Short mmCIF file of C-alpha atoms in Angstrom, two decimals:
data_model
loop_
_atom_site.label_atom_id
_atom_site.label_comp_id
_atom_site.label_asym_id
_atom_site.label_seq_id
_atom_site.Cartn_x
_atom_site.Cartn_y
_atom_site.Cartn_z
CA MET A 1 -103.03 -38.86 71.21
CA PRO A 2 -101.47 -37.71 74.48
CA GLY A 3 -99.10 -34.79 74.12
CA ALA A 4 -100.18 -33.99 70.57
CA ILE A 5 -100.72 -30.34 69.74
CA THR A 6 -103.68 -29.68 67.52
CA ALA A 7 -103.83 -27.05 64.78
CA HIS A 8 -106.47 -25.25 66.85
CA GLN A 9 -104.10 -24.94 69.81
CA ASN A 10 -101.34 -23.59 67.56
CA ARG A 11 -103.53 -21.28 65.52
CA GLY A 12 -102.23 -18.15 67.26
CA ALA A 13 -98.67 -18.92 66.10
CA TYR A 14 -99.72 -18.18 62.53
CA ARG A 15 -101.29 -14.85 63.34
CA LEU A 16 -98.56 -12.29 62.86
CA PRO A 17 -98.56 -8.52 62.92
CA ARG A 18 -99.61 -6.80 59.74
CA TYR A 19 -97.17 -7.17 56.86
CA TYR A 20 -95.61 -3.97 55.59
CA ALA A 21 -94.05 -4.19 52.15
CA PRO A 22 -90.55 -2.78 51.87
CA SER A 23 -90.10 0.85 50.98
CA GLY A 24 -89.85 1.06 47.21
CA TRP A 25 -92.14 -1.92 46.58
CA GLY A 26 -95.17 -0.35 44.97
CA SER A 27 -96.53 -3.39 43.15
CA GLY A 28 -98.74 -4.70 45.96
CA TYR A 29 -99.41 -8.39 46.41
CA ARG A 30 -98.79 -10.76 43.53
CA ARG A 31 -98.77 -14.51 43.98
CA PHE A 32 -95.25 -15.65 43.15
CA GLY A 33 -94.60 -19.23 42.14
CA VAL A 34 -91.61 -21.53 42.03
CA GLY A 35 -89.02 -20.25 39.57
CA PHE A 36 -89.95 -16.58 39.85
CA SER A 37 -87.02 -14.22 40.52
CA LEU A 38 -87.79 -11.78 43.31
CA ASN A 39 -86.60 -8.22 43.69
CA SER A 40 -83.95 -8.28 46.43
CA ILE A 41 -85.90 -5.82 48.59
CA LEU A 42 -88.51 -8.55 49.14
CA TYR A 43 -86.11 -11.04 50.68
CA ASN A 44 -83.78 -8.88 52.71
CA GLN A 45 -83.01 -10.01 56.25
CA ASN A 46 -85.93 -8.07 57.75
CA TYR A 47 -88.31 -10.54 56.09
CA TRP A 48 -86.53 -13.79 56.96
CA ILE A 49 -88.52 -16.29 59.00
CA GLN A 50 -86.04 -16.87 61.81
CA ASP A 51 -87.46 -20.16 63.09
CA PRO A 52 -89.16 -22.08 60.25
CA TYR A 53 -89.98 -24.98 62.59
CA THR A 54 -92.39 -22.73 64.50
CA TYR A 55 -94.54 -22.67 61.38
CA ARG A 56 -93.93 -26.31 60.46
CA LEU A 57 -91.72 -25.30 57.53
CA PRO A 58 -88.70 -27.41 56.60
CA GLU A 59 -85.27 -26.12 57.62
CA ALA A 60 -83.52 -23.91 55.08
CA TYR A 61 -79.85 -24.64 54.47
CA GLY A 62 -77.02 -23.02 52.54
CA PRO A 63 -78.10 -20.05 50.45
CA TYR A 64 -81.82 -20.67 51.08
CA ARG A 65 -84.06 -18.78 53.50
CA TRP A 66 -87.76 -18.77 54.20
CA VAL A 67 -89.10 -15.25 53.87
CA ARG A 68 -92.45 -13.76 54.70
CA TYR A 69 -94.20 -12.11 51.78
CA TYR A 70 -97.61 -10.80 52.85
CA ASN A 71 -99.38 -13.97 54.11
CA ASP A 72 -97.14 -16.37 52.20
CA ALA A 73 -93.89 -18.11 53.08
CA LEU A 74 -91.42 -18.27 50.19
CA LEU A 75 -88.23 -20.31 50.18
CA VAL A 76 -85.74 -18.13 48.34
CA ASP A 77 -82.26 -18.79 46.98
CA LEU A 78 -80.47 -15.72 48.33
CA ASP A 79 -77.79 -15.94 45.63
CA SER A 80 -80.22 -15.65 42.71
CA GLY A 81 -83.49 -14.41 44.24
CA ARG A 82 -85.35 -17.40 42.80
CA VAL A 83 -88.33 -18.83 44.62
CA VAL A 84 -87.77 -22.55 45.13
CA ASP A 85 -90.80 -23.40 47.28
CA THR A 86 -93.98 -21.70 48.44
CA VAL A 87 -96.61 -22.03 51.13
CA TYR A 88 -99.50 -19.72 50.32
CA ASP A 89 -101.74 -18.13 52.95
CA ILE A 90 -99.87 -19.65 55.90
CA PHE A 91 -100.16 -16.45 57.96
CA TRP A 92 -103.29 -14.50 58.77
#
């Protein structure tokens, strides 16, 4: 298909710098699922994914933001800290 961008061509977009957990988060990686309430240090503004479209994530509206958590993208309700959607292992 002319003009189509393949996953191979976009692969570098998903390779981000190493993830550093917030200071005070000593629990290491745990796979969080929908409904889990996160500690607020994990979804502070430093971890927001500023342009979800770049990673083919749906837009986040209202109190929701996509946040990077290790190699996962979590859609978080900023009012409650609840995870409402997940994409595991999107980054590498």
